[in-house]
mmCIF file of C-alpha atoms in Angstrom:
data_model
loop_
_atom_site.group_PDB
_atom_site.id
_atom_site.type_symbol
_atom_site.label_atom_id
_atom_site.label_comp_id
_atom_site.label_asym_id
_atom_site.label_seq_id
_atom_site.Cartn_x
_atom_site.Cartn_y
_atom_site.Cartn_z
ATOM 1 C CA MET F 21 -59.723 -217.868 -125.635
ATOM 2 C CA THR F 22 -61.163 -221.287 -125.697
ATOM 3 C CA GLN F 23 -63.847 -222.520 -123.338
ATOM 4 C CA GLN F 24 -63.814 -226.098 -122.217
ATOM 5 C CA LEU F 25 -67.163 -227.826 -122.247
ATOM 6 C CA HIS F 26 -67.670 -230.363 -119.541
ATOM 7 C CA PRO F 27 -70.333 -232.977 -120.138
ATOM 8 C CA GLN F 28 -73.227 -232.666 -117.737
ATOM 9 C CA LYS F 29 -73.112 -235.323 -115.095
ATOM 10 C CA THR F 30 -76.331 -237.232 -114.630
ATOM 11 C CA LYS F 31 -77.138 -238.422 -111.190
ATOM 12 C CA SER F 32 -78.039 -242.081 -111.083
ATOM 13 C CA LYS F 33 -79.504 -243.914 -108.152
ATOM 14 C CA PRO F 34 -77.254 -246.476 -106.494
ATOM 15 C CA VAL F 35 -77.828 -250.064 -107.475
ATOM 16 C CA TRP F 36 -78.564 -251.085 -103.906
ATOM 17 C CA ARG F 37 -81.533 -248.693 -103.796
ATOM 18 C CA ASN F 38 -83.109 -250.304 -106.826
ATOM 19 C CA ARG F 39 -82.619 -253.748 -105.345
ATOM 20 C CA TYR F 40 -84.187 -252.814 -102.030
ATOM 21 C CA THR F 41 -87.062 -251.083 -103.784
ATOM 22 C CA VAL F 42 -87.873 -254.217 -105.756
ATOM 23 C CA ALA F 43 -87.469 -256.424 -102.673
ATOM 24 C CA LEU F 44 -89.776 -254.251 -100.576
ATOM 25 C CA ILE F 45 -92.784 -255.047 -102.765
ATOM 26 C CA PRO F 46 -93.072 -258.780 -101.875
ATOM 27 C CA TYR F 47 -92.071 -258.056 -98.275
ATOM 28 C CA PHE F 48 -94.835 -255.448 -98.028
ATOM 29 C CA TRP F 49 -97.280 -257.980 -99.449
ATOM 30 C CA LEU F 50 -96.248 -260.645 -96.926
ATOM 31 C CA ILE F 51 -96.395 -258.232 -94.014
ATOM 32 C CA LEU F 52 -99.803 -256.909 -95.013
ATOM 33 C CA PHE F 53 -101.521 -260.193 -95.826
ATOM 34 C CA PHE F 54 -99.621 -262.732 -93.696
ATOM 35 C CA LEU F 55 -97.787 -261.235 -90.731
ATOM 36 C CA ILE F 56 -100.450 -258.746 -89.627
ATOM 37 C CA PRO F 57 -103.351 -261.281 -89.842
ATOM 38 C CA PHE F 58 -101.232 -263.856 -88.027
ATOM 39 C CA LEU F 59 -100.459 -261.393 -85.223
ATOM 40 C CA MET F 60 -104.176 -260.642 -84.931
ATOM 41 C CA VAL F 61 -104.984 -264.349 -84.650
ATOM 42 C CA LEU F 62 -102.142 -264.803 -82.160
ATOM 43 C CA LYS F 63 -103.547 -261.992 -80.041
ATOM 44 C CA VAL F 64 -107.017 -263.534 -80.003
ATOM 45 C CA SER F 65 -105.565 -266.921 -78.992
ATOM 46 C CA PHE F 66 -104.363 -265.425 -75.684
ATOM 47 C CA SER F 67 -107.745 -263.901 -74.860
ATOM 48 C CA GLN F 68 -110.808 -265.300 -73.093
ATOM 49 C CA THR F 69 -114.261 -265.967 -74.513
ATOM 50 C CA ILE F 70 -117.011 -263.575 -73.413
ATOM 51 C CA LEU F 71 -120.568 -262.794 -74.530
ATOM 52 C CA ALA F 72 -119.858 -259.680 -76.532
ATOM 53 C CA ILE F 73 -119.066 -258.443 -80.025
ATOM 54 C CA PRO F 74 -116.363 -259.481 -80.780
ATOM 55 C CA PRO F 75 -116.699 -262.505 -78.461
ATOM 56 C CA TYR F 76 -113.327 -262.272 -76.716
ATOM 57 C CA GLN F 77 -111.837 -260.211 -73.936
ATOM 58 C CA PRO F 78 -109.278 -257.520 -74.866
ATOM 59 C CA LEU F 79 -105.723 -258.161 -73.761
ATOM 60 C CA LEU F 80 -105.010 -254.530 -72.882
ATOM 61 C CA ASN F 81 -107.071 -252.824 -70.174
ATOM 62 C CA PHE F 82 -106.677 -249.282 -68.886
ATOM 63 C CA ALA F 83 -107.579 -248.809 -65.243
ATOM 64 C CA SER F 84 -109.080 -245.611 -63.888
ATOM 65 C CA GLU F 85 -105.734 -244.684 -62.337
ATOM 66 C CA GLY F 86 -104.069 -244.807 -65.729
ATOM 67 C CA ILE F 87 -102.514 -248.228 -65.146
ATOM 68 C CA LEU F 88 -102.188 -250.472 -68.203
ATOM 69 C CA THR F 89 -102.747 -254.171 -67.514
ATOM 70 C CA ILE F 90 -102.047 -257.011 -69.929
ATOM 71 C CA THR F 91 -104.005 -260.230 -69.402
ATOM 72 C CA LEU F 92 -102.775 -263.383 -71.161
ATOM 73 C CA ASN F 93 -104.946 -266.485 -71.010
ATOM 74 C CA LEU F 94 -102.802 -269.616 -71.338
ATOM 75 C CA ASN F 95 -105.688 -272.014 -70.685
ATOM 76 C CA ASN F 96 -106.417 -272.212 -74.411
ATOM 77 C CA TYR F 97 -102.992 -273.720 -75.121
ATOM 78 C CA ILE F 98 -103.214 -275.987 -72.073
ATOM 79 C CA ARG F 99 -106.543 -277.230 -73.386
ATOM 80 C CA MET F 100 -104.925 -278.229 -76.666
ATOM 81 C CA VAL F 101 -102.694 -280.630 -74.729
ATOM 82 C CA THR F 102 -105.197 -281.980 -72.230
ATOM 83 C CA ASP F 103 -108.258 -282.364 -74.476
ATOM 84 C CA SER F 104 -108.067 -285.442 -76.711
ATOM 85 C CA PHE F 105 -110.632 -283.937 -79.102
ATOM 86 C CA TYR F 106 -108.101 -281.562 -80.615
ATOM 87 C CA ALA F 107 -105.313 -284.151 -80.607
ATOM 88 C CA THR F 108 -107.588 -286.457 -82.597
ATOM 89 C CA GLY F 109 -108.289 -283.669 -85.073
ATOM 90 C CA PHE F 110 -104.591 -282.930 -85.532
ATOM 91 C CA LEU F 111 -103.824 -286.622 -86.028
ATOM 92 C CA ALA F 112 -106.663 -287.096 -88.548
ATOM 93 C CA SER F 113 -105.577 -284.048 -90.524
ATOM 94 C CA LEU F 114 -101.955 -285.160 -90.500
ATOM 95 C CA THR F 115 -102.845 -288.684 -91.650
ATOM 96 C CA ILE F 116 -105.106 -287.641 -94.512
ATOM 97 C CA ALA F 117 -102.750 -284.876 -95.646
ATOM 98 C CA LEU F 118 -99.748 -287.228 -95.586
ATOM 99 C CA ILE F 119 -101.517 -290.032 -97.480
ATOM 100 C CA SER F 120 -102.895 -287.569 -100.021
ATOM 101 C CA THR F 121 -99.441 -286.058 -100.540
ATOM 102 C CA ILE F 122 -97.934 -289.499 -101.162
ATOM 103 C CA PHE F 123 -100.578 -290.356 -103.767
ATOM 104 C CA CYS F 124 -100.189 -286.942 -105.387
ATOM 105 C CA LEU F 125 -96.429 -287.496 -105.524
ATOM 106 C CA ILE F 126 -96.791 -290.898 -107.206
ATOM 107 C CA PHE F 127 -99.360 -289.838 -109.791
ATOM 108 C CA GLY F 128 -97.956 -286.341 -110.197
ATOM 109 C CA TYR F 129 -94.423 -287.543 -110.851
ATOM 110 C CA LEU F 130 -95.612 -290.013 -113.476
ATOM 111 C CA ILE F 131 -97.695 -287.346 -115.198
ATOM 112 C CA ALA F 132 -94.901 -284.760 -115.056
ATOM 113 C CA TYR F 133 -92.345 -287.280 -116.327
ATOM 114 C CA GLY F 134 -94.621 -288.255 -119.203
ATOM 115 C CA ILE F 135 -95.200 -284.621 -120.175
ATOM 116 C CA SER F 136 -91.477 -283.827 -120.021
ATOM 117 C CA ARG F 137 -90.717 -286.790 -122.318
ATOM 118 C CA ALA F 138 -93.428 -285.891 -124.816
ATOM 119 C CA SER F 139 -92.677 -283.978 -127.987
ATOM 120 C CA SER F 140 -92.571 -280.194 -127.790
ATOM 121 C CA HIS F 141 -95.749 -280.011 -129.872
ATOM 122 C CA TRP F 142 -97.797 -281.935 -127.298
ATOM 123 C CA ARG F 143 -96.306 -280.473 -124.118
ATOM 124 C CA SER F 144 -98.386 -277.312 -124.200
ATOM 125 C CA VAL F 145 -101.538 -279.341 -124.843
ATOM 126 C CA LEU F 146 -100.824 -281.733 -121.972
ATOM 127 C CA LEU F 147 -100.022 -278.873 -119.618
ATOM 128 C CA LEU F 148 -103.278 -277.232 -120.620
ATOM 129 C CA LEU F 149 -105.131 -280.398 -119.648
ATOM 130 C CA VAL F 150 -103.433 -280.317 -116.240
ATOM 131 C CA ILE F 151 -104.332 -276.662 -115.664
ATOM 132 C CA LEU F 152 -107.826 -276.960 -117.143
ATOM 133 C CA PRO F 153 -109.556 -277.961 -113.850
ATOM 134 C CA PHE F 154 -108.520 -274.600 -112.344
ATOM 135 C CA TRP F 155 -110.933 -272.934 -114.749
ATOM 136 C CA THR F 156 -113.785 -274.632 -112.890
ATOM 137 C CA SER F 157 -114.913 -273.652 -109.421
ATOM 138 C CA PHE F 158 -113.282 -275.596 -106.595
ATOM 139 C CA LEU F 159 -116.698 -276.214 -105.041
ATOM 140 C CA VAL F 160 -118.124 -277.567 -108.307
ATOM 141 C CA ARG F 161 -115.248 -280.024 -108.655
ATOM 142 C CA VAL F 162 -115.826 -281.360 -105.142
ATOM 143 C CA TYR F 163 -119.562 -281.638 -105.749
ATOM 144 C CA ALA F 164 -118.813 -283.666 -108.885
ATOM 145 C CA TRP F 165 -117.287 -286.388 -106.708
ATOM 146 C CA ILE F 166 -120.533 -286.584 -104.734
ATOM 147 C CA GLY F 167 -122.267 -287.518 -107.969
ATOM 148 C CA ILE F 168 -119.594 -290.101 -108.706
ATOM 149 C CA LEU F 169 -119.262 -291.758 -105.281
ATOM 150 C CA SER F 170 -122.864 -291.642 -103.996
ATOM 151 C CA LYS F 171 -124.992 -294.785 -103.846
ATOM 152 C CA ASP F 172 -126.880 -293.816 -107.003
ATOM 153 C CA GLY F 173 -123.796 -292.308 -108.583
ATOM 154 C CA LEU F 174 -121.714 -293.171 -111.599
ATOM 155 C CA LEU F 175 -119.332 -295.574 -109.850
ATOM 156 C CA ASN F 176 -122.055 -297.733 -108.282
ATOM 157 C CA ASN F 177 -124.031 -297.839 -111.515
ATOM 158 C CA LEU F 178 -120.915 -298.902 -113.423
ATOM 159 C CA LEU F 179 -120.090 -301.668 -110.934
ATOM 160 C CA LEU F 180 -123.702 -302.888 -110.948
ATOM 161 C CA TYR F 181 -123.746 -302.919 -114.741
ATOM 162 C CA CYS F 182 -120.523 -304.949 -114.852
ATOM 163 C CA GLY F 183 -121.868 -307.371 -112.254
ATOM 164 C CA LEU F 184 -119.037 -306.727 -109.801
ATOM 165 C CA ILE F 185 -121.432 -305.877 -106.958
ATOM 166 C CA SER F 186 -125.001 -306.973 -106.202
ATOM 167 C CA GLU F 187 -126.105 -303.822 -104.368
ATOM 168 C CA PRO F 188 -124.868 -300.232 -104.150
ATOM 169 C CA LYS F 189 -121.931 -299.617 -101.835
ATOM 170 C CA GLN F 190 -121.236 -296.608 -99.672
ATOM 171 C CA PHE F 191 -118.153 -294.973 -101.189
ATOM 172 C CA LEU F 192 -119.019 -291.549 -99.820
ATOM 173 C CA TYR F 193 -118.655 -289.910 -96.389
ATOM 174 C CA ASN F 194 -115.451 -291.622 -95.264
ATOM 175 C CA ASN F 195 -111.712 -290.993 -95.228
ATOM 176 C CA ILE F 196 -111.242 -292.670 -98.612
ATOM 177 C CA ALA F 197 -113.603 -290.184 -100.248
ATOM 178 C CA VAL F 198 -111.796 -287.293 -98.569
ATOM 179 C CA THR F 199 -108.427 -288.603 -99.775
ATOM 180 C CA ILE F 200 -109.752 -288.976 -103.322
ATOM 181 C CA GLY F 201 -111.071 -285.417 -103.263
ATOM 182 C CA VAL F 202 -107.815 -283.991 -101.936
ATOM 183 C CA VAL F 203 -105.702 -285.901 -104.468
ATOM 184 C CA TYR F 204 -107.916 -284.805 -107.340
ATOM 185 C CA CYS F 205 -108.038 -281.132 -106.348
ATOM 186 C CA TYR F 206 -104.358 -280.710 -105.461
ATOM 187 C CA LEU F 207 -102.729 -282.963 -108.057
ATOM 188 C CA PRO F 208 -101.860 -280.051 -110.414
ATOM 189 C CA PHE F 209 -99.903 -278.405 -107.593
ATOM 190 C CA MET F 210 -97.663 -281.469 -107.605
ATOM 191 C CA VAL F 211 -97.404 -281.860 -111.368
ATOM 192 C CA LEU F 212 -96.333 -278.325 -112.259
ATOM 193 C CA PRO F 213 -93.273 -277.941 -109.949
ATOM 194 C CA ILE F 214 -91.983 -281.415 -110.826
ATOM 195 C CA TYR F 215 -92.476 -280.784 -114.538
ATOM 196 C CA SER F 216 -90.617 -277.464 -114.353
ATOM 197 C CA THR F 217 -87.652 -279.339 -112.820
ATOM 198 C CA LEU F 218 -87.712 -282.317 -115.186
ATOM 199 C CA GLU F 219 -88.057 -280.100 -118.223
ATOM 200 C CA LYS F 220 -84.734 -278.409 -117.392
ATOM 201 C CA LEU F 221 -82.748 -281.636 -116.980
ATOM 202 C CA ASP F 222 -80.044 -282.234 -119.530
ATOM 203 C CA ASP F 223 -80.180 -285.586 -121.340
ATOM 204 C CA VAL F 224 -76.387 -285.720 -121.253
ATOM 205 C CA TYR F 225 -76.542 -287.152 -117.734
ATOM 206 C CA LEU F 226 -78.782 -290.010 -118.850
ATOM 207 C CA GLU F 227 -76.613 -290.709 -121.880
ATOM 208 C CA ALA F 228 -73.552 -290.873 -119.644
ATOM 209 C CA ALA F 229 -75.372 -293.272 -117.312
ATOM 210 C CA TYR F 230 -76.321 -295.508 -120.260
ATOM 211 C CA ASP F 231 -72.726 -295.493 -121.471
ATOM 212 C CA LEU F 232 -71.593 -296.614 -118.010
ATOM 213 C CA GLY F 233 -73.919 -299.609 -118.105
ATOM 214 C CA CYS F 234 -77.023 -298.341 -116.266
ATOM 215 C CA ARG F 235 -80.374 -299.719 -117.278
ATOM 216 C CA PRO F 236 -83.238 -297.271 -117.892
ATOM 217 C CA TRP F 237 -84.856 -297.825 -114.480
ATOM 218 C CA GLN F 238 -81.452 -297.531 -112.752
ATOM 219 C CA ALA F 239 -80.746 -294.257 -114.548
ATOM 220 C CA PHE F 240 -84.199 -293.055 -113.538
ATOM 221 C CA TRP F 241 -83.634 -293.725 -109.819
ATOM 222 C CA ARG F 242 -79.991 -292.608 -109.729
ATOM 223 C CA ILE F 243 -80.101 -289.628 -112.078
ATOM 224 C CA THR F 244 -83.596 -288.320 -112.773
ATOM 225 C CA VAL F 245 -85.118 -288.583 -109.291
ATOM 226 C CA PRO F 246 -82.189 -287.029 -107.380
ATOM 227 C CA LEU F 247 -81.942 -284.136 -109.837
ATOM 228 C CA SER F 248 -85.672 -283.436 -109.469
ATOM 229 C CA LYS F 249 -85.682 -283.187 -105.662
ATOM 230 C CA ALA F 250 -86.322 -279.453 -105.785
ATOM 231 C CA GLY F 251 -89.577 -279.978 -107.667
ATOM 232 C CA ILE F 252 -90.541 -282.850 -105.367
ATOM 233 C CA TRP F 253 -90.037 -280.751 -102.243
ATOM 234 C CA SER F 254 -91.948 -277.820 -103.708
ATOM 235 C CA GLY F 255 -94.819 -280.015 -104.877
ATOM 236 C CA CYS F 256 -95.092 -281.813 -101.533
ATOM 237 C CA ALA F 257 -95.179 -278.502 -99.680
ATOM 238 C CA LEU F 258 -97.811 -277.074 -102.034
ATOM 239 C CA VAL F 259 -100.017 -280.136 -101.492
ATOM 240 C CA PHE F 260 -99.413 -280.982 -97.834
ATOM 241 C CA ILE F 261 -99.850 -277.497 -96.345
ATOM 242 C CA PRO F 262 -103.292 -276.659 -97.835
ATOM 243 C CA ALA F 263 -104.500 -280.265 -97.455
ATOM 244 C CA LEU F 264 -103.677 -280.090 -93.752
ATOM 245 C CA GLY F 265 -106.135 -277.269 -93.148
ATOM 246 C CA GLU F 266 -108.683 -278.280 -95.778
ATOM 247 C CA PHE F 267 -112.314 -277.577 -94.875
ATOM 248 C CA VAL F 268 -114.495 -277.869 -97.986
ATOM 249 C CA ILE F 269 -113.514 -281.404 -98.983
ATOM 250 C CA PRO F 270 -113.958 -283.000 -95.507
ATOM 251 C CA GLU F 271 -117.220 -281.109 -95.057
ATOM 252 C CA LEU F 272 -118.738 -282.398 -98.306
ATOM 253 C CA LEU F 273 -117.116 -285.825 -98.709
ATOM 254 C CA GLY F 274 -116.177 -286.794 -95.158
ATOM 255 C CA ALA F 275 -118.108 -288.436 -92.352
ATOM 256 C CA PRO F 276 -119.781 -286.202 -89.747
ATOM 257 C CA ASP F 277 -117.622 -287.631 -86.961
ATOM 258 C CA ASN F 278 -114.374 -287.139 -88.897
ATOM 259 C CA LEU F 279 -113.184 -283.731 -87.745
ATOM 260 C CA MET F 280 -110.115 -282.367 -89.440
ATOM 261 C CA ILE F 281 -108.474 -279.173 -88.309
ATOM 262 C CA GLY F 282 -110.280 -277.032 -90.864
ATOM 263 C CA ARG F 283 -113.665 -278.284 -89.689
ATOM 264 C CA ILE F 284 -112.707 -277.842 -86.027
ATOM 265 C CA ILE F 285 -111.728 -274.222 -86.645
ATOM 266 C CA TRP F 286 -115.004 -273.649 -88.476
ATOM 267 C CA LEU F 287 -117.055 -275.178 -85.660
ATOM 268 C CA GLU F 288 -115.277 -273.174 -82.986
ATOM 269 C CA PHE F 289 -115.546 -269.908 -84.902
ATOM 270 C CA PHE F 290 -119.124 -270.053 -86.197
ATOM 271 C CA ASN F 291 -121.034 -272.686 -84.196
ATOM 272 C CA ASN F 292 -119.522 -272.299 -80.727
ATOM 273 C CA ARG F 293 -118.365 -268.695 -81.280
ATOM 274 C CA ASP F 294 -115.220 -269.525 -79.336
ATOM 275 C CA TRP F 295 -112.775 -267.353 -81.235
ATOM 276 C CA PRO F 296 -109.853 -267.799 -78.795
ATOM 277 C CA ILE F 297 -109.944 -271.601 -79.069
ATOM 278 C CA ALA F 298 -110.244 -271.447 -82.858
ATOM 279 C CA SER F 299 -107.321 -269.022 -83.037
ATOM 280 C CA THR F 300 -105.275 -271.277 -80.758
ATOM 281 C CA VAL F 301 -105.892 -274.269 -83.033
ATOM 282 C CA ALA F 302 -104.834 -272.225 -86.064
ATOM 283 C CA VAL F 303 -101.639 -270.983 -84.373
ATOM 284 C CA ILE F 304 -100.640 -274.462 -83.180
ATOM 285 C CA MET F 305 -101.270 -275.928 -86.632
ATOM 286 C CA LEU F 306 -99.065 -273.259 -88.164
ATOM 287 C CA MET F 307 -96.274 -273.791 -85.658
ATOM 288 C CA LEU F 308 -96.324 -277.598 -85.695
ATOM 289 C CA PHE F 309 -96.637 -278.300 -89.408
ATOM 290 C CA VAL F 310 -96.249 -275.289 -91.680
ATOM 291 C CA VAL F 311 -93.169 -273.653 -90.146
ATOM 292 C CA PRO F 312 -91.014 -276.854 -90.072
ATOM 293 C CA ILE F 313 -91.912 -277.601 -93.695
ATOM 294 C CA MET F 314 -90.955 -274.076 -94.750
ATOM 295 C CA ILE F 315 -87.644 -274.358 -92.894
ATOM 296 C CA MET F 316 -86.860 -277.734 -94.472
ATOM 297 C CA GLN F 317 -87.709 -276.447 -97.935
ATOM 298 C CA ARG F 318 -85.533 -273.372 -97.402
ATOM 299 C CA ARG F 319 -82.586 -275.487 -96.302
ATOM 300 C CA GLN F 320 -83.057 -277.740 -99.309
ATOM 301 C CA LEU F 321 -82.946 -274.773 -101.670
ATOM 302 C CA ASP F 322 -79.875 -273.323 -99.940
ATOM 303 C CA ARG F 323 -78.132 -276.684 -100.190
ATOM 304 C CA GLN F 324 -78.846 -276.877 -103.914
ATOM 305 C CA GLU F 325 -77.563 -273.347 -104.456
ATOM 306 C CA THR F 326 -74.302 -274.125 -102.674
ATOM 307 C CA ASN F 327 -73.835 -277.291 -104.729
#
């Protein structure tokens, strides 16, 4: 009598479980460190300033009869529209962030294009030089520009030595100094995404363009730039969004009367202790600038995937 041996069946988890398990990790990170803090700031923006710790009135109040009341203060958002102080801050931040992003795009694209066209032996060295400033403290790098742009700094001494100026000029504490600081500090964020896109481009497209009669600059504008739009969009978003809410650079290099959004939030939080107004400014900045940029970038990526 023979006995048939059946191989033992091993239970394996469905593929969809593994996918959802991996996807839950970044979603958990975003919920914990982005969504929950944003909801806390949003809650404070609808409250009212009081002399207490923390200095804002709770939104939920329980009456003695067990009645729950919710009090929403909309005056903070109305103040953002009626008070020109905050409109000026939004406009100044938008202007400096936009100009800085344009300069970063020009210089960053040239640097990324040069690195992508260099030999494979030098690419790692050039990329190391781009990343090297990240090994130094952000605050130290901004302070270095104070030593360069001050009246007794390196730039004035160089111009005086060359005879281009007769007396030291004030290059510090203005919008130009802030723009220089932003471009210097955020330039690697523009270089790296553009380089990652240019490095993947196939030279066959350029060779085909040359065979069809395109000159080098025509092939650059018609082939290279359109195919690197993904890196351009990513680099612009990585530069524009943090530059919009920058605080350290305007505080150290900017004029005292030039209030960008980051400095306004700081003043409202720590000097005036008006947490609801500061939270309102942060929420409006996120809704007006960051969310549309994220939506545009997402649509751009979806369009490239469909193509």
